[in-house]
Short mmCIF file of C-alpha atoms and ligand atoms in Angstrom, two decimals:
data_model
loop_
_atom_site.label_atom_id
_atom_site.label_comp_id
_atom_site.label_asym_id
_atom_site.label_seq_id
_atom_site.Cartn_x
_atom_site.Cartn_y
_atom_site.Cartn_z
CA UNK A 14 -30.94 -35.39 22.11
CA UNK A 15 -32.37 -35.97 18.23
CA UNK A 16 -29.67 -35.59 15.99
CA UNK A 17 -30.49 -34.92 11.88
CA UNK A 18 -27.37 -35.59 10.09
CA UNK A 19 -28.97 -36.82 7.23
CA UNK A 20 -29.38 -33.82 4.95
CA UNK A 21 -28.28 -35.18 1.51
CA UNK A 22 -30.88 -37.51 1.80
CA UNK A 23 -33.75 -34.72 2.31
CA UNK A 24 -33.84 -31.43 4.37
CA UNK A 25 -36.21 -30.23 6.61
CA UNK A 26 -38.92 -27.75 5.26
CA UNK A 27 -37.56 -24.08 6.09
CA UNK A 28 -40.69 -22.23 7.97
CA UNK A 29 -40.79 -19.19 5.76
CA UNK A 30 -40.98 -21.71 2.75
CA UNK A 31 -43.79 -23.37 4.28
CA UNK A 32 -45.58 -20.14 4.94
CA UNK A 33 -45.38 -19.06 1.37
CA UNK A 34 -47.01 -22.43 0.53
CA UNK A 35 -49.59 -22.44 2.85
CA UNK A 36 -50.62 -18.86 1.56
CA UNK A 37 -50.84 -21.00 -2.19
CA UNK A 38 -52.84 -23.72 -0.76
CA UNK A 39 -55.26 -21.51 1.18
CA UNK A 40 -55.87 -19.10 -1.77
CA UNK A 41 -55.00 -20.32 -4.73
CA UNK A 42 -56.61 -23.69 -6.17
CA UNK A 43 -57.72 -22.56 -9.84
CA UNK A 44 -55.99 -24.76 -12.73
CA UNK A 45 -53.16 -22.89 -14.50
CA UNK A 46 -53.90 -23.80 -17.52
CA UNK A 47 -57.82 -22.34 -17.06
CA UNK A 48 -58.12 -18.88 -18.81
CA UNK A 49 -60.31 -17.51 -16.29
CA UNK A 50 -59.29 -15.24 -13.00
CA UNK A 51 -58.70 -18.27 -10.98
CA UNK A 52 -56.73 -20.17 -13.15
CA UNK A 53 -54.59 -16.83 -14.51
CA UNK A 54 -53.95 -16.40 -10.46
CA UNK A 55 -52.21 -20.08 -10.92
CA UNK A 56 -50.39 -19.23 -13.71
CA UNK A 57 -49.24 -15.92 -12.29
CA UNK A 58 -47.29 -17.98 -9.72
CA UNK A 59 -45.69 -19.99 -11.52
CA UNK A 60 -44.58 -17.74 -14.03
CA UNK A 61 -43.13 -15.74 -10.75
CA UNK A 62 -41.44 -18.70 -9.61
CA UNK A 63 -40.21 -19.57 -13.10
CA UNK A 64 -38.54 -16.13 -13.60
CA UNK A 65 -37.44 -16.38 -9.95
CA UNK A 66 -35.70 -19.63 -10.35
CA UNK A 67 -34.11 -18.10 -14.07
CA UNK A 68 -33.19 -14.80 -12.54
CA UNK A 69 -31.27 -16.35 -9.86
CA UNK A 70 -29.22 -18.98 -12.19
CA UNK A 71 -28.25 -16.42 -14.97
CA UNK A 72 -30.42 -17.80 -17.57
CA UNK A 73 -33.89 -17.30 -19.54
CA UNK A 74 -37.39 -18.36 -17.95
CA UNK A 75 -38.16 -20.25 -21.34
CA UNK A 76 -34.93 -22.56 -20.31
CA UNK A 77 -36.70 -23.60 -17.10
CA UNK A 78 -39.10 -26.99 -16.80
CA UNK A 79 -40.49 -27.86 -13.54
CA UNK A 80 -41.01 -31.63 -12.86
CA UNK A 81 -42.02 -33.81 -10.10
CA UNK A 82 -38.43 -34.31 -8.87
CA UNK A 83 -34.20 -34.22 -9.59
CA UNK A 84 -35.50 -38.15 -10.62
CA UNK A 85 -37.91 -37.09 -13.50
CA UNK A 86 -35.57 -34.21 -14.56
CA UNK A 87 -32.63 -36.74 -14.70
CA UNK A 88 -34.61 -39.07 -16.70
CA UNK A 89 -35.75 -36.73 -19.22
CA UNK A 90 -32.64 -34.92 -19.98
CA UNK A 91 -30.99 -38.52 -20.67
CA UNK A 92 -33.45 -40.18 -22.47
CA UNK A 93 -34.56 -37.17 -24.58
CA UNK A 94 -31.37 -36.10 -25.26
CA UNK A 95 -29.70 -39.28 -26.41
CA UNK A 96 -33.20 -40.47 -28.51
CA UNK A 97 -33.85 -37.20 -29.70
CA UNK A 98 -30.55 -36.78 -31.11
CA UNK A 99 -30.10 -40.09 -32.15
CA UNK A 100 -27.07 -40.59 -29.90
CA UNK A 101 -25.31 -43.92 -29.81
CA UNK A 102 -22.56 -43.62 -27.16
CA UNK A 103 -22.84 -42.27 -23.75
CA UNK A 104 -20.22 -41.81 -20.96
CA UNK A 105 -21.21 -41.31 -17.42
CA UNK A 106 -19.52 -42.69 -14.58
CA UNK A 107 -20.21 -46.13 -11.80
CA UNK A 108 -20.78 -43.30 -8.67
CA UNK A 109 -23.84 -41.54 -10.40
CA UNK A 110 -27.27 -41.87 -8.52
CA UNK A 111 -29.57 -44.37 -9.59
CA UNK A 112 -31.59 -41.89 -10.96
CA UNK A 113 -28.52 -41.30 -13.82
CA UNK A 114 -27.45 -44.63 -13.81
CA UNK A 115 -29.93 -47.23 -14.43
CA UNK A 116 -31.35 -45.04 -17.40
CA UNK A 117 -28.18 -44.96 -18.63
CA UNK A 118 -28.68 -49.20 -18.39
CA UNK A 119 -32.55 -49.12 -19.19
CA UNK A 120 -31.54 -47.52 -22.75
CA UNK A 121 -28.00 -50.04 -23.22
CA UNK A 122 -30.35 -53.11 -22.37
CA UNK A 123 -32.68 -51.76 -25.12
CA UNK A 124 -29.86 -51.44 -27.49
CA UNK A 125 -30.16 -47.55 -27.73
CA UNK A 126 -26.39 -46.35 -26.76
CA UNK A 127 -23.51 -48.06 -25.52
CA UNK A 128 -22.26 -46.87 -22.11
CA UNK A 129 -18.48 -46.56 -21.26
CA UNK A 130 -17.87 -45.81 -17.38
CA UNK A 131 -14.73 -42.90 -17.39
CA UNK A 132 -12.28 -44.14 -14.37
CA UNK A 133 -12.46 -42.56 -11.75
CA UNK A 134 -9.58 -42.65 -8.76
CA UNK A 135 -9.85 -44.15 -4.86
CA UNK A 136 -11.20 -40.49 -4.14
CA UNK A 137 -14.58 -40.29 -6.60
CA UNK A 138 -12.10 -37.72 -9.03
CA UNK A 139 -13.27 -38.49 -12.80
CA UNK A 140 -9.72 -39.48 -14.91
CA UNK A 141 -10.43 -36.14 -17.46
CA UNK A 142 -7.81 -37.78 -20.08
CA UNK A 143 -9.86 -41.14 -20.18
CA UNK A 144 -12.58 -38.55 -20.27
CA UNK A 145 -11.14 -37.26 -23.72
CA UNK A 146 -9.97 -40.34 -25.02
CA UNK A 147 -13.49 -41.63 -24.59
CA UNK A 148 -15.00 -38.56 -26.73
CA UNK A 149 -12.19 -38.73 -29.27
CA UNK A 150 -12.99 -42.79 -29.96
CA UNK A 151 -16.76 -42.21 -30.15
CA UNK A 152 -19.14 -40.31 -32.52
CA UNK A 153 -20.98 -37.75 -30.47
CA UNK A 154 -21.61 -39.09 -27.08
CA UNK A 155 -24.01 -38.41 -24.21
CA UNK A 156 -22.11 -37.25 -21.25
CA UNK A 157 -23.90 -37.97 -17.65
CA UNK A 158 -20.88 -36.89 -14.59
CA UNK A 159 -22.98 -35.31 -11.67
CA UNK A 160 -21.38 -32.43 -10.28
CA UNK A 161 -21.21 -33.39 -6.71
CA UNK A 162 -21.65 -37.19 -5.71
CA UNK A 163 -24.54 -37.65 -2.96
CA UNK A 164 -22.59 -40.31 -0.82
CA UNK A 165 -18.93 -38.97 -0.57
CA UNK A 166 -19.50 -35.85 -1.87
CA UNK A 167 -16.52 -35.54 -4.57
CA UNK A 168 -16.79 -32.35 -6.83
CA UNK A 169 -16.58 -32.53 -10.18
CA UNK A 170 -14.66 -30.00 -12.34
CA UNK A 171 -17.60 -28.89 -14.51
CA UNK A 172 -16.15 -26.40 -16.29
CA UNK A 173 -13.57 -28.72 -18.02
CA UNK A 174 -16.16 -31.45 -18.81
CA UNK A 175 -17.91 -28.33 -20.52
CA UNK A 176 -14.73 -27.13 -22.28
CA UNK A 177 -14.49 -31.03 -23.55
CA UNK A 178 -17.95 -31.80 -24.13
CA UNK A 179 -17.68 -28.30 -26.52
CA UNK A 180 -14.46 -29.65 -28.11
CA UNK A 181 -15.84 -32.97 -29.05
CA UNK A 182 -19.55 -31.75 -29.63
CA UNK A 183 -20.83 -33.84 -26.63
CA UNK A 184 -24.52 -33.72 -25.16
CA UNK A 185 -23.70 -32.97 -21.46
CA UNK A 186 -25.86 -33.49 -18.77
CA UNK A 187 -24.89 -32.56 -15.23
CA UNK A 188 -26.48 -33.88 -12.02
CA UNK A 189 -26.48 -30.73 -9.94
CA UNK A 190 -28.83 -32.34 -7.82
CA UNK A 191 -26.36 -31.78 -4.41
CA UNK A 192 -25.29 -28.51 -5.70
CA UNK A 193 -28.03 -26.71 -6.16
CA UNK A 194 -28.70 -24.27 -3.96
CA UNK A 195 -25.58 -24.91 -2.50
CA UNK A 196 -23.10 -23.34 -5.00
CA UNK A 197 -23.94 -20.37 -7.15
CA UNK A 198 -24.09 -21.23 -10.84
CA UNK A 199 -23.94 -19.01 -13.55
CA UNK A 200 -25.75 -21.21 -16.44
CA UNK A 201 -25.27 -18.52 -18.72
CA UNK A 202 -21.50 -19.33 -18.76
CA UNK A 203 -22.12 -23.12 -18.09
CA UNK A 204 -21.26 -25.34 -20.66
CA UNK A 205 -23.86 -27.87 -19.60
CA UNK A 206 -26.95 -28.39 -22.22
CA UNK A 207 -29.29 -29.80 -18.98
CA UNK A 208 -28.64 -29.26 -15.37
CA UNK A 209 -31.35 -30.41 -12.73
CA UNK A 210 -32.61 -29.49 -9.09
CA UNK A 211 -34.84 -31.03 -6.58
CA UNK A 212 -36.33 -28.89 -4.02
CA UNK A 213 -36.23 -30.88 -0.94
CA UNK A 214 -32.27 -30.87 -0.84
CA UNK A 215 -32.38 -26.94 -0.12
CA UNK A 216 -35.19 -26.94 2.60
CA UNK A 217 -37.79 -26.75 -0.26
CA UNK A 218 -40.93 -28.87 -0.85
CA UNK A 219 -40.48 -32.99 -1.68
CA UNK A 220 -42.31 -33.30 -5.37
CA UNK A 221 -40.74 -30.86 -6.73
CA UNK A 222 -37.85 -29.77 -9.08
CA UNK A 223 -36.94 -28.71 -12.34
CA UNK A 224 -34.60 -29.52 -15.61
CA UNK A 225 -32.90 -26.50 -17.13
CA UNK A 226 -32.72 -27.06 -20.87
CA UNK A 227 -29.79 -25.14 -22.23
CA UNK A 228 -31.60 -22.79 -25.37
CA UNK A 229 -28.35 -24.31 -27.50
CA UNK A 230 -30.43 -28.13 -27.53
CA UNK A 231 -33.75 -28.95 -28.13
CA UNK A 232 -35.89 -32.36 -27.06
CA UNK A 233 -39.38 -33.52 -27.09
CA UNK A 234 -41.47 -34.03 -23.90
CA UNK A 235 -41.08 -37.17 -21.83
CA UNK A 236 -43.99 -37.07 -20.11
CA UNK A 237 -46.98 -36.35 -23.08
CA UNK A 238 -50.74 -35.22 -22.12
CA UNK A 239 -51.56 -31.64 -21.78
CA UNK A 240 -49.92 -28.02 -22.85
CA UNK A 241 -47.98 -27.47 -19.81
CA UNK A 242 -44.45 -26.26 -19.77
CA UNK A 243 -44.89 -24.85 -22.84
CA UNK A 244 -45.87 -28.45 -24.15
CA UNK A 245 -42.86 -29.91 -22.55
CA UNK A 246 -44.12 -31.52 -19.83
CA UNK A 247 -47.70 -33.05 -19.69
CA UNK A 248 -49.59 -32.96 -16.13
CA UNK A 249 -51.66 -30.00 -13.84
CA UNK A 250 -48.79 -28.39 -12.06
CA UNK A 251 -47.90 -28.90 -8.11
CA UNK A 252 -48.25 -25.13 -8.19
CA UNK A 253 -47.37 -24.57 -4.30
CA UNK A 254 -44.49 -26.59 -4.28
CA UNK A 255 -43.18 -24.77 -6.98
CA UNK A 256 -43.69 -21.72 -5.30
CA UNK A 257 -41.85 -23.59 -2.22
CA UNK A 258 -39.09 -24.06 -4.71
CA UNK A 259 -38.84 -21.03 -5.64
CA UNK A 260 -38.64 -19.75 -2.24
CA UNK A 261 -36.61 -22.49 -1.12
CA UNK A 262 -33.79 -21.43 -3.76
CA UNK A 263 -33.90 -17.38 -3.43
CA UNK A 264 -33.64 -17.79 0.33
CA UNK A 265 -30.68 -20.28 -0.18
CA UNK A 266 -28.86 -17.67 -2.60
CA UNK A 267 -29.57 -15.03 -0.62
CA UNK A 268 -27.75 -16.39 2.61
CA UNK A 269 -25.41 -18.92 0.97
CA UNK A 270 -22.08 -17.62 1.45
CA UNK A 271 -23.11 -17.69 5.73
CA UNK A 272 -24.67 -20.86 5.39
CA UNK A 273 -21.53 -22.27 3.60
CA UNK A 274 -18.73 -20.98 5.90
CA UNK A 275 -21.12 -22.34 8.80
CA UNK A 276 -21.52 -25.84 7.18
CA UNK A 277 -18.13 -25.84 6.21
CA UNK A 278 -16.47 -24.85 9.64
CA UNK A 279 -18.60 -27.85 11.29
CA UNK A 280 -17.21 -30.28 8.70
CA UNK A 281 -13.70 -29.54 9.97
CA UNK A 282 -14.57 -29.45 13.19
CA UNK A 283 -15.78 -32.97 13.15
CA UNK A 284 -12.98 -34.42 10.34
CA UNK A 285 -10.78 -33.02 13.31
CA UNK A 286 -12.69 -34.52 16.24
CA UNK A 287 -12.80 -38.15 14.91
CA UNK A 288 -8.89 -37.73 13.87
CA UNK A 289 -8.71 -37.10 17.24
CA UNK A 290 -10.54 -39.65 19.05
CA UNK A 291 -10.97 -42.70 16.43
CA UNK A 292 -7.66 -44.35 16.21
CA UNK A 293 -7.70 -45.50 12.38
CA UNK A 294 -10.30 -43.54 11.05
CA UNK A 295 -10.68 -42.36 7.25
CA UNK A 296 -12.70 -40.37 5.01
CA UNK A 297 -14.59 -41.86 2.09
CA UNK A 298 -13.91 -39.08 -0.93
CA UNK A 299 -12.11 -35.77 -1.10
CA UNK A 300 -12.08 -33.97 1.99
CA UNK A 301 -10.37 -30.86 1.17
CA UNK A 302 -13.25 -27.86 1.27
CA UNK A 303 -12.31 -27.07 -2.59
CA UNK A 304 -12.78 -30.58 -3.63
CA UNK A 305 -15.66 -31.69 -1.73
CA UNK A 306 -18.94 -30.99 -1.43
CA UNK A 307 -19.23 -28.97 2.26
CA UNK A 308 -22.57 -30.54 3.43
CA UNK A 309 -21.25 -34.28 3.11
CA UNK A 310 -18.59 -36.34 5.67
CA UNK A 311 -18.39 -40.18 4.62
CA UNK A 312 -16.54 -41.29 7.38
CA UNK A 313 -15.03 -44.77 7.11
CA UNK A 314 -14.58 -46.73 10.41
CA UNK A 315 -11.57 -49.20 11.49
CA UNK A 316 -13.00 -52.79 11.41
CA UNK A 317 -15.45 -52.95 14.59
CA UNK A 318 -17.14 -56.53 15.88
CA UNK A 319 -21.07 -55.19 14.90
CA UNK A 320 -20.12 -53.07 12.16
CA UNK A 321 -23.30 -53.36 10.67
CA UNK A 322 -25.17 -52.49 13.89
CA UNK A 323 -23.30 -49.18 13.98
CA UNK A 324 -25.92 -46.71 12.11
CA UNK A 325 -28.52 -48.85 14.12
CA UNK A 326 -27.01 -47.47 16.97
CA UNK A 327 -26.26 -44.24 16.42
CA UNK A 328 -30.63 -44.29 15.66
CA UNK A 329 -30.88 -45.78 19.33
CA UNK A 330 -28.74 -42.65 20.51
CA UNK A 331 -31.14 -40.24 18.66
CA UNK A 332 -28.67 -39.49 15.56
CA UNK A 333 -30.38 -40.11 11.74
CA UNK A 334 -27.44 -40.54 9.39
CA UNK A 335 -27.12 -43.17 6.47
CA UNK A 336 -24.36 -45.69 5.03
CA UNK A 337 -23.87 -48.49 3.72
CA UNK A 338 -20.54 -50.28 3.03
CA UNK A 339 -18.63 -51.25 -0.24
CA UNK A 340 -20.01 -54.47 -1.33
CA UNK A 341 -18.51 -57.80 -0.32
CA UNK A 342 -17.37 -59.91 -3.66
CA UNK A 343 -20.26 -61.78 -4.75
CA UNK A 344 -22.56 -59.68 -3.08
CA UNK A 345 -24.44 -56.80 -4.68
CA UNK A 346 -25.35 -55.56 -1.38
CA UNK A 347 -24.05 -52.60 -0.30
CA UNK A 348 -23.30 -48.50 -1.88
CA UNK A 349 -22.66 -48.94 -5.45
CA UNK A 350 -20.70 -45.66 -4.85
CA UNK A 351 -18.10 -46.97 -2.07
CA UNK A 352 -17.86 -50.57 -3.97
CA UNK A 353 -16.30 -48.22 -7.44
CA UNK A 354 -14.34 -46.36 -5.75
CA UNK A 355 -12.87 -49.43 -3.92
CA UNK A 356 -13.35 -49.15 -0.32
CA UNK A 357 -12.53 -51.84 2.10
CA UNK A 358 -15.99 -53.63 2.72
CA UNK A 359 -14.79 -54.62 6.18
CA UNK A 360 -14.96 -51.00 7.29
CA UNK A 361 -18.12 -49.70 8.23
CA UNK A 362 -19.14 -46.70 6.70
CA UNK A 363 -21.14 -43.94 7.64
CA UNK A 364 -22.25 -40.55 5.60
CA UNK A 365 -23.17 -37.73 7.75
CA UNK A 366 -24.39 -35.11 5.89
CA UNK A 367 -25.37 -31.13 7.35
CA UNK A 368 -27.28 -28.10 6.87
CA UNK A 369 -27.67 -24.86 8.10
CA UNK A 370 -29.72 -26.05 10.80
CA UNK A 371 -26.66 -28.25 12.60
CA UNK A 372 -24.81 -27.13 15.50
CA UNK A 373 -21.62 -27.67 16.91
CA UNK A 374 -23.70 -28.88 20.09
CA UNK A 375 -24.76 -31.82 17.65
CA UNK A 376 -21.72 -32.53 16.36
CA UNK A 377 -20.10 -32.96 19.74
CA UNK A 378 -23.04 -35.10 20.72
CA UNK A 379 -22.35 -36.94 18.02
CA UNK A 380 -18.71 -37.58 18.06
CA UNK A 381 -19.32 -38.81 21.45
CA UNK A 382 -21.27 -41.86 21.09
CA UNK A 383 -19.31 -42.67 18.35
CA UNK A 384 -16.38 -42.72 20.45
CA UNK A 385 -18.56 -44.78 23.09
CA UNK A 386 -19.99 -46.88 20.19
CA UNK A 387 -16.02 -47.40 18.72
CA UNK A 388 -14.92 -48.49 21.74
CA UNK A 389 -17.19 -51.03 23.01
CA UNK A 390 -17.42 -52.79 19.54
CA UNK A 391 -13.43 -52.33 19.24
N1 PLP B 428 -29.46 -37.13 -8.06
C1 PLP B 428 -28.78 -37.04 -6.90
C2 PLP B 428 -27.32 -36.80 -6.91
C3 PLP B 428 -29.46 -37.18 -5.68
O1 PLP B 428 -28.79 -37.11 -4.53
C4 PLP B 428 -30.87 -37.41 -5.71
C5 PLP B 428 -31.61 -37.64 -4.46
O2 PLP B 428 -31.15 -38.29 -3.56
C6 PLP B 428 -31.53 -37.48 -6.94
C7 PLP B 428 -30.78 -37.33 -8.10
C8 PLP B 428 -32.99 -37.73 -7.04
O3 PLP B 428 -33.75 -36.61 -6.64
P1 PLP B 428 -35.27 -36.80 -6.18
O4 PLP B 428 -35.24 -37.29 -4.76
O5 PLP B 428 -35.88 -35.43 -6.26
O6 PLP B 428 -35.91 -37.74 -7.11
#
């Protein structure tokens, strides 16, 4: 049996995405920004997709840029916004993707902004009074909390950073990267000025997502060269994979609420399977379904004699999932995420992460050669 318990990392392409980008690629190959037929057939599409992707997330087609990936749009919205605005101070937090956090570092190292970490507890939860007391001691700040964390999937309370962000006139920028797709949001009521998705995390195309730019902020391009997204975004547009986006996202709102109770009942199931047969086993993160994010299980392992051969053998047995332990002192090997939130390194962790694609089939699979796997190595 292949097992794919790896969906935080990437998700598999859903068929009726792929068909709508074959039909793109077959037909459609004229450059968008080209005034003729061919190129106006382009444009059509993505203007489509773009009002699509707005209608869906309760706000204006002019508010959405599409970019190359959740990477790009992370990188824009934080360097734009804090150089544009002439930001000094920015507060994000140690469990943000790489994406977030070393251009958060890139622009400290250059002297741009100083960057305060808010604490967080043993669970991933952000401290929201060291929150405020980190916008009250600072001029305007840059605020960078993603709304659900990739590796232990902790929620964040994103209406409250909103309601303080608005308080203490804070940029905010949310990495919905996880979320999207997966949650509904309403970015007319959001108080977040940029918000991000990549399409390959909701069975959509790889090389592909976009940065919503709240109308209440304005930035310059990151990327300069031609007049694309309405001169935000230099570069001829992957015009089928947004299209796959597109598709990716309205088929994902359109059968969320199924998809969720499904993903979410699994999750249980298999909290409640290893409870059951893995003496001494914990959960990296929140586990409780209104705290954490439903596609994610970081499941932290009693100390085992070939810890680190565990993922290793869960590949031999035909499962794909990912880890990586809290980092050993003097050692920056190892999740950044687990080693903030102060995990035992001993303990092998493992992140299992589902879609609407898993079955309970799997997860019993699954449970079982951990099981075998715990107690050979025990
Ligand atoms: N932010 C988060 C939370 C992610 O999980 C990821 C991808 O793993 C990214 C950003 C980067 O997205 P992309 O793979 O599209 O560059």
């Amino acid at each position: 049996m292949r097992v794919y318990l790896d969906n935080a990392a990437t998700t598999p392409l859903d068929p009726e995405v792929m068909k709508e980008m074959c039909k793109v690629m077959e037909n459609t190959y004229g450059n968008p920004s080209s005034i003729h037929s061919h190129g106006r057939e382009a444009r059509t599409l993505i203007e489509r997709s773009r009002k699509t992707v707005a209608n869906l997330l309760g706000t204006s087609p002019s508010e959405i840029f599409f970019t190359s990936s959740g990477t790009e749009a992370d990188n824009t919205a934080i360097r734009c916004g804090i150089i544009d605005h002439g930001i000094k101070h920015a507060i994000s937090s140690r469990i943000e993707h790489h994406a977030v956090i070393h251009t958060l570092e890139a622009l400290e190292k250059a002297g741009v902004i100083k960057l305060s970490f808010v604490n967080l507890d043993k669970k991933g939860n952000i401290d929201y009074e060291h929150l405020e007391t980190l916008l009250k001691e600072n001029e305007r700040s840059f605020v960078s909390i993603m709304h659900a964390n990739n590796e232990i999937g902790t929620l964040s309370d994103i209406e409250r950073i909103g309601d303080l962000c608005e308080v203490y006139n804070a940029i905010y920028h949310c990495d919905t990267v996880q979320t999207m797709g997966h949650y509904k949001h309403d970015l007319s009521k959001l108080k977040a000025h940029f918000v991000v998705c990549s399409a390959h995390k909701l069975h959509g195309p790889k090389g592909v997502g976009f940065l919503h730019i709240n109308h209440r902020i304005k930035i310059k391009p990151f990327i300069y060269g031609g007049a694309q997204e309405r001169n935000m975004r230099g570069g001829t547009e992957n015009i089928y994979g947004i299209v796959g986006l597109a598709k990716s996202l309205e088929m994902a709102y359109a059968e969320m609420d199924e998809h969720k109770q499904h993903i979410q009942g699994l999750k249980t199931y298999m909290i409640n399977q290893l409870k059951e047969s893995i003496p001494g086993v914990e959960f990296n993160g929140e586990i409780d379904a209104d705290k954490s994010l439903y596609t994610v299980l970081n499941v932290s392992f009693p100390e085992m004699e070939m810890a680190d051969m565990l993922l290793f053998n869960l590949d031999i047995a035909g499962i794909s999932a990912s880890g990586g332990s809290a980092c050993s002192s003097g050692s920056d090997i190892g999740s950044h995420v687990l080693t903030a939130i102060g995990a035992s390194a001993s303990r092998p962790s493992v992140r299992f992460s589902f879609s609407k694609n898993t079955t309970k089939d799997e997860i019993d699979y699954t449970v079982s050669k951990i099981r075998e796997l715990c107690m050979v190595n025990a």
